[in-house]
PQR file with spaces between the fields and no chain letter, atoms N, CA, C, O and H, PARSE charges and radii, in Angstrom:
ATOM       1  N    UNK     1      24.385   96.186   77.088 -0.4000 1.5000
ATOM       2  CA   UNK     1      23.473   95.396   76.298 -0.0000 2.0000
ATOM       3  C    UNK     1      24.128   94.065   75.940  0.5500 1.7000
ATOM       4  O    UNK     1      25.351   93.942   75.889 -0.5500 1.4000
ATOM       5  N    UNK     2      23.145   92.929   75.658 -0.4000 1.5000
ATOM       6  CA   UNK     2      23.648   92.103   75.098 -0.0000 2.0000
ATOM       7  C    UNK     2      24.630   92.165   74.146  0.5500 1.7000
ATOM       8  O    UNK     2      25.692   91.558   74.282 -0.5500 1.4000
ATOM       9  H    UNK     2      22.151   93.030   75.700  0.4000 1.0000
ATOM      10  N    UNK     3      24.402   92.768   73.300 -0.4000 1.5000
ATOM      11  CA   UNK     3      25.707   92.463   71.774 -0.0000 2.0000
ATOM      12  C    UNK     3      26.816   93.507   72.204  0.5500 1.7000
ATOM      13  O    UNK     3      27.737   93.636   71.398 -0.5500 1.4000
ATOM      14  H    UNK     3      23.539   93.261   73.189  0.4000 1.0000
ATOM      15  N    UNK     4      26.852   94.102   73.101 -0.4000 1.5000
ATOM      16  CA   UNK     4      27.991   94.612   73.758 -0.0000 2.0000
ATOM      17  C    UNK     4      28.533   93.107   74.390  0.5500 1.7000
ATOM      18  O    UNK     4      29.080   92.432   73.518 -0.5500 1.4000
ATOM      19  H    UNK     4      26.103   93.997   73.756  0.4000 1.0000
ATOM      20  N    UNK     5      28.499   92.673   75.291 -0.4000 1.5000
ATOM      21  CA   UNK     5      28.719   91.546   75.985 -0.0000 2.0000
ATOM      22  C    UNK     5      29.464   90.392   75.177  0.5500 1.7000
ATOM      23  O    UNK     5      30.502   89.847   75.552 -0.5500 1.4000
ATOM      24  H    UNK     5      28.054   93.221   76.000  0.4000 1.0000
ATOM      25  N    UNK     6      28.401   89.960   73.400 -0.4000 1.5000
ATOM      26  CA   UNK     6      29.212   89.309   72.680 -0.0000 2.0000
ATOM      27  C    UNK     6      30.174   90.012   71.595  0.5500 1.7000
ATOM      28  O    UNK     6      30.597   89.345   70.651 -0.5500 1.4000
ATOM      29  H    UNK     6      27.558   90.402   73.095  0.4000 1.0000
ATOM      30  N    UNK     7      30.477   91.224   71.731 -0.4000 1.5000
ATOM      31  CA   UNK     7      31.202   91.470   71.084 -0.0000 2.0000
ATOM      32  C    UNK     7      32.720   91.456   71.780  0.5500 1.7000
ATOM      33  O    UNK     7      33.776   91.135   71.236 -0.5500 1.4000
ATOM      34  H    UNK     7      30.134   91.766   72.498  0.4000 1.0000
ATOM      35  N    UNK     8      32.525   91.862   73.022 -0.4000 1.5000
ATOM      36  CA   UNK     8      33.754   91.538   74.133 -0.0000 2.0000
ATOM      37  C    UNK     8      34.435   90.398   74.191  0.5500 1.7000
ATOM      38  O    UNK     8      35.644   90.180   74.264 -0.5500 1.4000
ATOM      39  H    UNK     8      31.667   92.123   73.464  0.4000 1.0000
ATOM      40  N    UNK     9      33.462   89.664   74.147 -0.4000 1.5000
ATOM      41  CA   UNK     9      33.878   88.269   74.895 -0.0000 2.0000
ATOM      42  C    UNK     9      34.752   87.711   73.284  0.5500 1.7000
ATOM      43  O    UNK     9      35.956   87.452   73.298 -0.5500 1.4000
ATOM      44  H    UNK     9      32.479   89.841   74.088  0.4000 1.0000
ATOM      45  N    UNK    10      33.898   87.604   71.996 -0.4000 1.5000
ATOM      46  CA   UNK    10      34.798   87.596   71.283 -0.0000 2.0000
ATOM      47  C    UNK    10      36.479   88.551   70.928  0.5500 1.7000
ATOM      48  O    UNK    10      37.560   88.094   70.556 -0.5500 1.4000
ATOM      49  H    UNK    10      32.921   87.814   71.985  0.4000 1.0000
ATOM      50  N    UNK    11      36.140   89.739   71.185 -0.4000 1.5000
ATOM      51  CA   UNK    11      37.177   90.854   71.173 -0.0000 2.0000
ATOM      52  C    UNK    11      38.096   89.810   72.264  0.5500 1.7000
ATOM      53  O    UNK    11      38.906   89.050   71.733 -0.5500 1.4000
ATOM      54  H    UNK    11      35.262   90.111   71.487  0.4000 1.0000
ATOM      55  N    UNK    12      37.978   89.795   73.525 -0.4000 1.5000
ATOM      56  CA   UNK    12      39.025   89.548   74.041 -0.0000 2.0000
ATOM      57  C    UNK    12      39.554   87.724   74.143  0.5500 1.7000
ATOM      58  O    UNK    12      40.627   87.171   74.387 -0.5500 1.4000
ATOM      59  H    UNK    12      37.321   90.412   73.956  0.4000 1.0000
ATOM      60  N    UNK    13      38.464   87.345   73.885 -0.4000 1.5000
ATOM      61  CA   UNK    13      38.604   85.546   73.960 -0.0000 2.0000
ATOM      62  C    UNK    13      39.345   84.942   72.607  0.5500 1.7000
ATOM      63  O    UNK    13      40.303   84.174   72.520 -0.5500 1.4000
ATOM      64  H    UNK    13      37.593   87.794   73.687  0.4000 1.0000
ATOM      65  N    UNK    14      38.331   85.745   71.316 -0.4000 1.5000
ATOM      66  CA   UNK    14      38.900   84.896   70.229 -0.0000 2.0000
ATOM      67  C    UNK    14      39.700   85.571   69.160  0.5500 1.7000
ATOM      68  O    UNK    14      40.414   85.027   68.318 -0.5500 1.4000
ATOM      69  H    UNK    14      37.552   86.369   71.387  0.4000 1.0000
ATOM      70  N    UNK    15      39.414   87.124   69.369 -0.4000 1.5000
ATOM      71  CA   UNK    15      40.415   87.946   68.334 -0.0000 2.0000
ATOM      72  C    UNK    15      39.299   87.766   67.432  0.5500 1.7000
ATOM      73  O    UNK    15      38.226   87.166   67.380 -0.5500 1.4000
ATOM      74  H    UNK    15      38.834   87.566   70.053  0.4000 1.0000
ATOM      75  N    UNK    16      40.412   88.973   66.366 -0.4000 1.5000
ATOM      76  CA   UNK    16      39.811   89.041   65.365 -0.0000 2.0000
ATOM      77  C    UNK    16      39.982   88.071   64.442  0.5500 1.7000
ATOM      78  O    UNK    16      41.074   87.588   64.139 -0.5500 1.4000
ATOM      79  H    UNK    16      41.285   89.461   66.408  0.4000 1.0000
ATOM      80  N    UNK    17      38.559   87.663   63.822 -0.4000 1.5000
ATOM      81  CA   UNK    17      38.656   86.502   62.740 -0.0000 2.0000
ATOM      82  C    UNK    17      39.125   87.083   61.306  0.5500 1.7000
ATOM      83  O    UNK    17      40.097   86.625   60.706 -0.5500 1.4000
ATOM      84  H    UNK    17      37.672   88.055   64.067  0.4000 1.0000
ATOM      85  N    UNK    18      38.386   88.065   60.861 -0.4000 1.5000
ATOM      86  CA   UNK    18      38.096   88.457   59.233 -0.0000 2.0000
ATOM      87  C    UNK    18      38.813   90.383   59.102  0.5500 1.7000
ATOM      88  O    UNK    18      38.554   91.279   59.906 -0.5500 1.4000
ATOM      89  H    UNK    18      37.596   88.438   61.348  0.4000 1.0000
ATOM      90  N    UNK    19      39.402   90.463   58.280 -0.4000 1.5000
ATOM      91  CA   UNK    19      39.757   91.739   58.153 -0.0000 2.0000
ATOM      92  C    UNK    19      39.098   91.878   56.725  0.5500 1.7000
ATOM      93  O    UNK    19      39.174   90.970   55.897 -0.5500 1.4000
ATOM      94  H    UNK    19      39.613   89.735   57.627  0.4000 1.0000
ATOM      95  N    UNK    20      38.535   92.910   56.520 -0.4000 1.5000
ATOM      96  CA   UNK    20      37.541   93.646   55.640 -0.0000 2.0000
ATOM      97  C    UNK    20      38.168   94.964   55.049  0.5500 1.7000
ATOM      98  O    UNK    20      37.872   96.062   55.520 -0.5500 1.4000
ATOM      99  H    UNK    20      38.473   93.648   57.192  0.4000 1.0000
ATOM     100  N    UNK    21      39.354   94.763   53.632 -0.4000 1.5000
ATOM     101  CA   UNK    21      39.303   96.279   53.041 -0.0000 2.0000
ATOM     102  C    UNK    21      38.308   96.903   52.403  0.5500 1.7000
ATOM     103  O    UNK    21      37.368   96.327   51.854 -0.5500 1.4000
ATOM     104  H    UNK    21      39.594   93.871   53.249  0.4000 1.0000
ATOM     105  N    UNK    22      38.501   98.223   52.463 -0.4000 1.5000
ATOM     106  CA   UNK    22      36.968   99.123   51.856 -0.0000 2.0000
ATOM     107  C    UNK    22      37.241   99.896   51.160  0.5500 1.7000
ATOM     108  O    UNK    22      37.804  100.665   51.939 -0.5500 1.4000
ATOM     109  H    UNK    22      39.265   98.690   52.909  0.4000 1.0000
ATOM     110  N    UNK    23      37.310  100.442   50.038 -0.4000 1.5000
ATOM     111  CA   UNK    23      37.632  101.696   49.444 -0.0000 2.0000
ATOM     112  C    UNK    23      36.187  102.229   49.336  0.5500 1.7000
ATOM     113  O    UNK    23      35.253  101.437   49.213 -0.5500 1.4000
ATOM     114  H    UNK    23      36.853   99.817   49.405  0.4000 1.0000
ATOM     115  N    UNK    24      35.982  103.641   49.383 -0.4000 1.5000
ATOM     116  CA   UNK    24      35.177  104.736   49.147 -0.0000 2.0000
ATOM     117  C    UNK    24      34.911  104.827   47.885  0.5500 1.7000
ATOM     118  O    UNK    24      36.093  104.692   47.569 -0.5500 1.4000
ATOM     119  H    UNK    24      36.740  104.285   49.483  0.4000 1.0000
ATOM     120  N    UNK    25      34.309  104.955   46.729 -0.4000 1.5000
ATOM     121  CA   UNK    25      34.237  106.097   45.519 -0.0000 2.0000
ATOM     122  C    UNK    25      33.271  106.829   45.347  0.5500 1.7000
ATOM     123  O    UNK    25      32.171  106.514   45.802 -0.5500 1.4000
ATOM     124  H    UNK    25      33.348  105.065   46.985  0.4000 1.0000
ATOM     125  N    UNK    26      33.503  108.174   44.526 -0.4000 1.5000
ATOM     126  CA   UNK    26      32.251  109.111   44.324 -0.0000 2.0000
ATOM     127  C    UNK    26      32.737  110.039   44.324  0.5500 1.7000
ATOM     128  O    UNK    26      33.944  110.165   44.532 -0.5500 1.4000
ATOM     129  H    UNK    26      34.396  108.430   44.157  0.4000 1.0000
ATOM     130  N    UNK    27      31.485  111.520   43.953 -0.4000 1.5000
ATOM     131  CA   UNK    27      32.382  112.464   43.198 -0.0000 2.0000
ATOM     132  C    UNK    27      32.738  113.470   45.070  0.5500 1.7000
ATOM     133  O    UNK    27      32.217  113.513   46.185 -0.5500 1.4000
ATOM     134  H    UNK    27      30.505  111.417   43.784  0.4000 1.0000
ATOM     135  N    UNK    28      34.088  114.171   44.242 -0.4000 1.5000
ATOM     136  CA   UNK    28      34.388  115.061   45.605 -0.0000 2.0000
ATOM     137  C    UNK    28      33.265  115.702   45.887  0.5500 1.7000
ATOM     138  O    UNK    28      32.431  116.087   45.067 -0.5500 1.4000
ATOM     139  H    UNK    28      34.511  114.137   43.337  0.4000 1.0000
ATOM     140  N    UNK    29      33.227  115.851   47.320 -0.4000 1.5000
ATOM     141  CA   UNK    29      31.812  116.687   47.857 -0.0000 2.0000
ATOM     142  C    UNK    29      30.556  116.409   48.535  0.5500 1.7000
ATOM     143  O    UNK    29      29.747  117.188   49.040 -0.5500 1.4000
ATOM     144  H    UNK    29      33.905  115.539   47.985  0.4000 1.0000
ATOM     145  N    UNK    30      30.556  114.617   48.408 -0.4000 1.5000
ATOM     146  CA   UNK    30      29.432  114.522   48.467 -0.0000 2.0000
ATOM     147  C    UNK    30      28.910  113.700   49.944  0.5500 1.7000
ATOM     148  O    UNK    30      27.913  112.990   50.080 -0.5500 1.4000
ATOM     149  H    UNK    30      31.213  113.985   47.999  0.4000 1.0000
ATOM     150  N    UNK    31      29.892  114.048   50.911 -0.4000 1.5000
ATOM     151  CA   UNK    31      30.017  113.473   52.168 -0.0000 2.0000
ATOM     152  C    UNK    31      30.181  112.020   52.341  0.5500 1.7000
ATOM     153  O    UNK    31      29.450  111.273   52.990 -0.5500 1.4000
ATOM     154  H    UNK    31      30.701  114.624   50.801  0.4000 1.0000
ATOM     155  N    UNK    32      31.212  111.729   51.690 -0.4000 1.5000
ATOM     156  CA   UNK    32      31.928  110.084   51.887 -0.0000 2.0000
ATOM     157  C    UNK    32      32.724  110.551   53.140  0.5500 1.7000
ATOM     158  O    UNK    32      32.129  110.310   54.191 -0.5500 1.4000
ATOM     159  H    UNK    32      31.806  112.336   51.163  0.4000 1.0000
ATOM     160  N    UNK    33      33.882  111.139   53.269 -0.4000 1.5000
ATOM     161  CA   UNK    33      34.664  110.986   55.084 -0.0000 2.0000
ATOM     162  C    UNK    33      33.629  111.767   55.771  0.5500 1.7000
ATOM     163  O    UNK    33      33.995  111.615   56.937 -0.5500 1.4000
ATOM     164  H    UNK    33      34.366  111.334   52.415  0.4000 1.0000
ATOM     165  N    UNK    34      32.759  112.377   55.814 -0.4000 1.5000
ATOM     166  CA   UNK    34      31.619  113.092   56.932 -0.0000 2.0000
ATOM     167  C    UNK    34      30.826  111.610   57.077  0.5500 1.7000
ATOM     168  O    UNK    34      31.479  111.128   58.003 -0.5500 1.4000
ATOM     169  H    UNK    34      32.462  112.500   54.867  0.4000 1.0000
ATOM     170  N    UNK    35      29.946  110.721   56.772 -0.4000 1.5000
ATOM     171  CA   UNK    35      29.913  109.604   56.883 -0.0000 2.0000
ATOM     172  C    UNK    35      30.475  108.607   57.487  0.5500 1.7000
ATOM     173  O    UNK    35      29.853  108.140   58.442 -0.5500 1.4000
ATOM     174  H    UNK    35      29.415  111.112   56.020  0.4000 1.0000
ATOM     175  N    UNK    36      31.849  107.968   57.106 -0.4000 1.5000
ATOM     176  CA   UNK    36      32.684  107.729   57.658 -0.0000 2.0000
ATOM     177  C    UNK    36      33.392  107.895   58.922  0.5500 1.7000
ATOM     178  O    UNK    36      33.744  106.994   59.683 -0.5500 1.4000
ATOM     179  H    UNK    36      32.354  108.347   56.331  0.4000 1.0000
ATOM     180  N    UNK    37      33.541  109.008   59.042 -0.4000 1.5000
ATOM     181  CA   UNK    37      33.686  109.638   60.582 -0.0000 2.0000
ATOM     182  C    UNK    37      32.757  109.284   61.214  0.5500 1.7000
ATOM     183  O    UNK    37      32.881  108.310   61.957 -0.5500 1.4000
ATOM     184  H    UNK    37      33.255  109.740   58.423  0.4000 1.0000
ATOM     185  N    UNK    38      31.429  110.033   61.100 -0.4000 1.5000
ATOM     186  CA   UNK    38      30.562  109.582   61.852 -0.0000 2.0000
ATOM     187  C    UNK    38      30.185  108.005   62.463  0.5500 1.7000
ATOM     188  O    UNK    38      29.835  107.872   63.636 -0.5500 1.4000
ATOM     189  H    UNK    38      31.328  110.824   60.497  0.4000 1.0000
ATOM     190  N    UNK    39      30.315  106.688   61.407 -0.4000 1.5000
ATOM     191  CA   UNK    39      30.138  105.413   61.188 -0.0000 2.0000
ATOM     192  C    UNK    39      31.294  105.193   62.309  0.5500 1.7000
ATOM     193  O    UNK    39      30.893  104.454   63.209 -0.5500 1.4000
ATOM     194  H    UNK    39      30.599  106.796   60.454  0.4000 1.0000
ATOM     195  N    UNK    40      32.664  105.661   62.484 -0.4000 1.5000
ATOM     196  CA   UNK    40      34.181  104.786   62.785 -0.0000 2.0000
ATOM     197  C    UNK    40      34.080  105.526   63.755  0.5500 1.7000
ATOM     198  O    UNK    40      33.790  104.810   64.713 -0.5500 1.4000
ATOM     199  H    UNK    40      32.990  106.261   61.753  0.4000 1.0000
ATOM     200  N    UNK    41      34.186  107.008   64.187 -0.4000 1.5000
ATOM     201  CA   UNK    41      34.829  107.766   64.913 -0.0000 2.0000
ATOM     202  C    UNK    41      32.934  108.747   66.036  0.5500 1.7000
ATOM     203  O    UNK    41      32.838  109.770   66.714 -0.5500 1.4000
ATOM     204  H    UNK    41      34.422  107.589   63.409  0.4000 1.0000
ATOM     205  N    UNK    42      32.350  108.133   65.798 -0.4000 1.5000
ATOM     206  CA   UNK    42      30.665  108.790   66.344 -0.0000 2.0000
ATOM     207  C    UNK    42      31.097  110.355   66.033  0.5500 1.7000
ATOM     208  O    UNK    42      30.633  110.878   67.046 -0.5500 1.4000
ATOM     209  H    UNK    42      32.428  107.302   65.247  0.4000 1.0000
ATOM     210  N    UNK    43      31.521  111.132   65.492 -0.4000 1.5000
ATOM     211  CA   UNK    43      31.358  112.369   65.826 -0.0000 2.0000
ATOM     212  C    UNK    43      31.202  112.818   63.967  0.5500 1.7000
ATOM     213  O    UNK    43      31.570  112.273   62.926 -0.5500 1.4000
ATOM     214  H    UNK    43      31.898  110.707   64.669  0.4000 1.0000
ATOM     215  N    UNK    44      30.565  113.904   64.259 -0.4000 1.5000
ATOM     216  CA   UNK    44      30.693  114.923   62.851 -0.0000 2.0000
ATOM     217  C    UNK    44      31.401  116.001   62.453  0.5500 1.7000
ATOM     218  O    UNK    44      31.244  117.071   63.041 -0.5500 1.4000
ATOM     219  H    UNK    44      30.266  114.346   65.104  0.4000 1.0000
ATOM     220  N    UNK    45      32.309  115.873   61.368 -0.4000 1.5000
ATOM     221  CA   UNK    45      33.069  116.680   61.295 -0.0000 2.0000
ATOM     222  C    UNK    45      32.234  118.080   60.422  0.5500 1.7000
ATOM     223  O    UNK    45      31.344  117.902   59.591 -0.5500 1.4000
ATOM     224  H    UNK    45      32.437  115.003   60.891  0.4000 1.0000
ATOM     225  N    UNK    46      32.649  119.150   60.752 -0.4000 1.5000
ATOM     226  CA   UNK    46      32.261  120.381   60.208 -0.0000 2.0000
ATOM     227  C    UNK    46      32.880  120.765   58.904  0.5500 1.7000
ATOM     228  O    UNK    46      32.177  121.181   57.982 -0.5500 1.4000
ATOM     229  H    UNK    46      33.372  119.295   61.427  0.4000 1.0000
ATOM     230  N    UNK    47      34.659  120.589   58.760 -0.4000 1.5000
ATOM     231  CA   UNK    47      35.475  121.120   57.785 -0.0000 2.0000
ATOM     232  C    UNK    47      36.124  119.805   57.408  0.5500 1.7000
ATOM     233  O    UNK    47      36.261  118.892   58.223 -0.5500 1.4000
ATOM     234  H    UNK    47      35.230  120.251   59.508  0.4000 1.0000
ATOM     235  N    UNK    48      36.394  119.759   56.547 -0.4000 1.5000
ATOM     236  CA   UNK    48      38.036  118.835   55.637 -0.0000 2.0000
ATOM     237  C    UNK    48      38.698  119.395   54.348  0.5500 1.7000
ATOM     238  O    UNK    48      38.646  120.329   53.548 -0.5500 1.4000
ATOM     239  H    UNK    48      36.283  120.500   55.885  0.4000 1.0000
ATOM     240  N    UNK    49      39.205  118.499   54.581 -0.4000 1.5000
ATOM     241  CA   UNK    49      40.675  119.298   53.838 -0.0000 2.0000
ATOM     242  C    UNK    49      40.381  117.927   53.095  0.5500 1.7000
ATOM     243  O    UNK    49      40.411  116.881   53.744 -0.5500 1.4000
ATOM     244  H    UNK    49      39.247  117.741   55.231  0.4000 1.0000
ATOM     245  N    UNK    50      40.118  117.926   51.840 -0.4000 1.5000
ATOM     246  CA   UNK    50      39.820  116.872   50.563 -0.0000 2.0000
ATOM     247  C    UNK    50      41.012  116.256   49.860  0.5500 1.7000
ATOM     248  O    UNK    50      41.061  115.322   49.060 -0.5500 1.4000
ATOM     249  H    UNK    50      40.094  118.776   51.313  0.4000 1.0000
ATOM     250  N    UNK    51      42.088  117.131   50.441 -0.4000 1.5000
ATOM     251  CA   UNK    51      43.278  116.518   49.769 -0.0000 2.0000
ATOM     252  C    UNK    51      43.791  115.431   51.008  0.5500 1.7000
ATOM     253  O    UNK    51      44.795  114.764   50.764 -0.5500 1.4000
ATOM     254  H    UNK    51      42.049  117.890   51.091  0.4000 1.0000
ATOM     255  N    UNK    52      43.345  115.317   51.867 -0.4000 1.5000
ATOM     256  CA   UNK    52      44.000  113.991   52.635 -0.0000 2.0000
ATOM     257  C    UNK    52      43.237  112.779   52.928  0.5500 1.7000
ATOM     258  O    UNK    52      42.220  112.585   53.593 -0.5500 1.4000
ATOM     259  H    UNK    52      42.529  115.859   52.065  0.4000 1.0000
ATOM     260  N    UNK    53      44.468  111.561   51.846 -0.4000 1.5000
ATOM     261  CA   UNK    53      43.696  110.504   51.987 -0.0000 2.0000
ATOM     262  C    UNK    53      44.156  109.883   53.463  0.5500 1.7000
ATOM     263  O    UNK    53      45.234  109.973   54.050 -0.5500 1.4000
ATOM     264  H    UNK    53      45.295  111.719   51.306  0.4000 1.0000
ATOM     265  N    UNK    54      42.779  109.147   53.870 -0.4000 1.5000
ATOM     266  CA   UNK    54      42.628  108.764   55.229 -0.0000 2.0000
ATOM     267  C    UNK    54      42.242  106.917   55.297  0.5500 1.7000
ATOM     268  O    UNK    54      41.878  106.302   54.295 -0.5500 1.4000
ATOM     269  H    UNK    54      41.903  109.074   53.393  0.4000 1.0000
ATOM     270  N    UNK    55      42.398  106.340   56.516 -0.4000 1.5000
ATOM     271  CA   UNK    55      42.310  104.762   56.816 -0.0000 2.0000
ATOM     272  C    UNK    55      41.541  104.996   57.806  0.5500 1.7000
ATOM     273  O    UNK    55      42.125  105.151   58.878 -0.5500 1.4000
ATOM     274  H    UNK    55      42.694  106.839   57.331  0.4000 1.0000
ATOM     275  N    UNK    56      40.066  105.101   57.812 -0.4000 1.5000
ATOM     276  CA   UNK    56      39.240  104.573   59.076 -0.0000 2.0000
ATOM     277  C    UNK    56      39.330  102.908   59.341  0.5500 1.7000
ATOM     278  O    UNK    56      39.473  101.953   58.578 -0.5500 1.4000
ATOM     279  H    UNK    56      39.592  104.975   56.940  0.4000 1.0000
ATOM     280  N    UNK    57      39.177  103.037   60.787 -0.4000 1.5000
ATOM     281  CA   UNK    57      39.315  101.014   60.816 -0.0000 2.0000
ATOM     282  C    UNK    57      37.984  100.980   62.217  0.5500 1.7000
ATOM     283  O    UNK    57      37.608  101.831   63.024 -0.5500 1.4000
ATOM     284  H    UNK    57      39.061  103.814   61.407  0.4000 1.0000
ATOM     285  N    UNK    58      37.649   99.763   61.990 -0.4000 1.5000
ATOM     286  CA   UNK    58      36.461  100.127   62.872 -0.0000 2.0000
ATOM     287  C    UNK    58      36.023   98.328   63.027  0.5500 1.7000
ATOM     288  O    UNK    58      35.907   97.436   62.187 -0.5500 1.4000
ATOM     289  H    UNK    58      37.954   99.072   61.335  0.4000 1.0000
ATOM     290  N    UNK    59      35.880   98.365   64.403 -0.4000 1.5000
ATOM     291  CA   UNK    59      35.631   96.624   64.666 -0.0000 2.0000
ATOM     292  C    UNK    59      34.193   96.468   64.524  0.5500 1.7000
ATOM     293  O    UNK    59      33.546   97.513   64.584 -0.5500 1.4000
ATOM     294  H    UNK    59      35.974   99.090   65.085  0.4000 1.0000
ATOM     295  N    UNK    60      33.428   95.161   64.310 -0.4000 1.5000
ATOM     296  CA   UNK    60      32.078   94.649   64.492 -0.0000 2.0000
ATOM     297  C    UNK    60      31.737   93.687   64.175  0.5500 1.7000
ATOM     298  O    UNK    60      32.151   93.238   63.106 -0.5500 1.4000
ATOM     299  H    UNK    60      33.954   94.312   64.261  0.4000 1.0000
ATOM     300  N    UNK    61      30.778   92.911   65.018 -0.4000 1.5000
ATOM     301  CA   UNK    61      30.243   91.618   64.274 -0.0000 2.0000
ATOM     302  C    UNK    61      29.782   91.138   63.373  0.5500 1.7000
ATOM     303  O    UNK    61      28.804   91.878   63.264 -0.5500 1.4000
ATOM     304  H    UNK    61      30.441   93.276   65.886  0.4000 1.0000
ATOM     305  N    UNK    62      29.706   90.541   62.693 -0.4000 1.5000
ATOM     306  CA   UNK    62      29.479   89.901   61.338 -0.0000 2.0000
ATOM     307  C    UNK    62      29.360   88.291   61.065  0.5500 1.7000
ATOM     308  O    UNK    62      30.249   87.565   60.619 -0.5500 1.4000
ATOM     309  H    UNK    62      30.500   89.940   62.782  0.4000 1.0000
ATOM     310  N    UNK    63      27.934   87.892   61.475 -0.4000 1.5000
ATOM     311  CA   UNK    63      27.872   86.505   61.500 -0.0000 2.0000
ATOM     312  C    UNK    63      28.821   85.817   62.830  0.5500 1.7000
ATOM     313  O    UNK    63      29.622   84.886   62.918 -0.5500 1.4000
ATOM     314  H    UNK    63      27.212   88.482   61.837  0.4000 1.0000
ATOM     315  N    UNK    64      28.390   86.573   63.541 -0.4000 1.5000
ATOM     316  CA   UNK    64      28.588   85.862   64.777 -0.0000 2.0000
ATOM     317  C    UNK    64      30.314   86.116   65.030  0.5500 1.7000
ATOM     318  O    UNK    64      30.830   85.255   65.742 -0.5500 1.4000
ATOM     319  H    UNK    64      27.739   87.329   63.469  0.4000 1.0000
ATOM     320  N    UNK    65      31.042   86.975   64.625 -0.4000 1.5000
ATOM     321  CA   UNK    65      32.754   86.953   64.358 -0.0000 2.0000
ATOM     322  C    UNK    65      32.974   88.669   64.432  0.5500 1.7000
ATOM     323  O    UNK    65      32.495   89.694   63.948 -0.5500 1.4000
ATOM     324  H    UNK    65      30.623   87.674   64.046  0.4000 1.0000
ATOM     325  N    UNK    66      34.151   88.186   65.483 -0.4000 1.5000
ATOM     326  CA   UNK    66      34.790   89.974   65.345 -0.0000 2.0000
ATOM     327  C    UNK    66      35.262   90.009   64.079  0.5500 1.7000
ATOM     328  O    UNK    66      35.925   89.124   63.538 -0.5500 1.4000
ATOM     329  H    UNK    66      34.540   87.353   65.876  0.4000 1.0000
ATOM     330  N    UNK    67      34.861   91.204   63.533 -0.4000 1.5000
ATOM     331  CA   UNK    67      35.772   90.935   62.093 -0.0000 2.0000
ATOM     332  C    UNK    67      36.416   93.090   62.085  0.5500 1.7000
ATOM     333  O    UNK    67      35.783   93.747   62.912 -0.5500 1.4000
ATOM     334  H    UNK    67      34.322   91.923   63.972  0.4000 1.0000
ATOM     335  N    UNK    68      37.058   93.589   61.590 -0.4000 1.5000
ATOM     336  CA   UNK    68      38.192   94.676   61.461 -0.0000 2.0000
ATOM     337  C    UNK    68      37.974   95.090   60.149  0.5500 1.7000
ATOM     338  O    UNK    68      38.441   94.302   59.327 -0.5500 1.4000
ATOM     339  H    UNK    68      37.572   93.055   60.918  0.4000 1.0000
ATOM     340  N    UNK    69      37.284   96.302   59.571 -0.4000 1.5000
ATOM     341  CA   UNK    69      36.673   96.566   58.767 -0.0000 2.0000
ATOM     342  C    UNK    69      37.894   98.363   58.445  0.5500 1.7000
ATOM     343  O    UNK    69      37.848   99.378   59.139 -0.5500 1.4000
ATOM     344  H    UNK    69      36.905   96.942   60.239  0.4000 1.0000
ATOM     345  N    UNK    70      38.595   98.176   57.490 -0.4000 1.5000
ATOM     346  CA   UNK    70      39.316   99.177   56.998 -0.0000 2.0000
ATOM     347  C    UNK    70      39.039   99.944   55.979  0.5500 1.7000
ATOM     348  O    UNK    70      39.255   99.534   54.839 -0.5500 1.4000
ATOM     349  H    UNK    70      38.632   97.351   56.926  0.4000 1.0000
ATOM     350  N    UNK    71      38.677  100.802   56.140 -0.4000 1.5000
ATOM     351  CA   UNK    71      37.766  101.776   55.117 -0.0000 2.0000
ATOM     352  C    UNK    71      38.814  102.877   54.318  0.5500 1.7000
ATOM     353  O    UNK    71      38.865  103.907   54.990 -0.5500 1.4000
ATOM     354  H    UNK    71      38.501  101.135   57.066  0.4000 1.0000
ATOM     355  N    UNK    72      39.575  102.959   53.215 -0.4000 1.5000
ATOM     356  CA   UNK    72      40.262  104.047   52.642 -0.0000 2.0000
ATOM     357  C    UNK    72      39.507  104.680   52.071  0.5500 1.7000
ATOM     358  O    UNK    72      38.632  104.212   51.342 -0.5500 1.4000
ATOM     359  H    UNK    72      39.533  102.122   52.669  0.4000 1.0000
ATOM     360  N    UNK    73      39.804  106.529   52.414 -0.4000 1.5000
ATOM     361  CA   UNK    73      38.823  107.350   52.048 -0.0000 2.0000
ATOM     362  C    UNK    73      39.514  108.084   50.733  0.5500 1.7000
ATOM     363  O    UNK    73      38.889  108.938   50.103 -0.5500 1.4000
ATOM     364  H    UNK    73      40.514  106.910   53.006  0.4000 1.0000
C-alpha cells in the first residue's frame, strides 16, 4: 500500500525524526500490556506475569515523519 511505501522511504532515507516516551497508568487488571502487545507486537497474549515491567517501542508516522514511540508498561 501506499503508506507502506512512505513509511519506508522515510525509515530508510531520513531516519527517525521524533522519539515519543509513553507511560501506561491504571488499575492492575485491566488490559494495558494485552493492548499494547497487540498495538507493538500484532499478537495477543493469553497470560502475564504483572510483576514485569516492560518497554514496547513501535515505529509510525506522524505528520508526515517517522517518529519511535516507547511505551513503558
Amino acid at each position: 500500500s501506499i503508506s507502506l511505501l512512505i513509511f519506508l522511504f522515510f525509515f530508510f532515507f531520513k531516519g527517525i525524526s521524533e522519539i515519543f516516551k509513553i507511560c501506561t497508568l491504571g488499575d492492575s487488571g485491566t488490559g494495558k500490556t494485552a493492548y499494547l502487545t497487540k498495538y507493538c507486537r500484532d499478537k495477543f497474549i493469553e497470560e502475564y506475569d504483572p510483576s514485569i515491567e516492560e518497554t514496547f517501542q513501535h515505529q509510525c508516522i506522524i505528520d508526515d515523519e517517522v517518529c519511535l514511540l516507547e511505551i513503558l508498561d
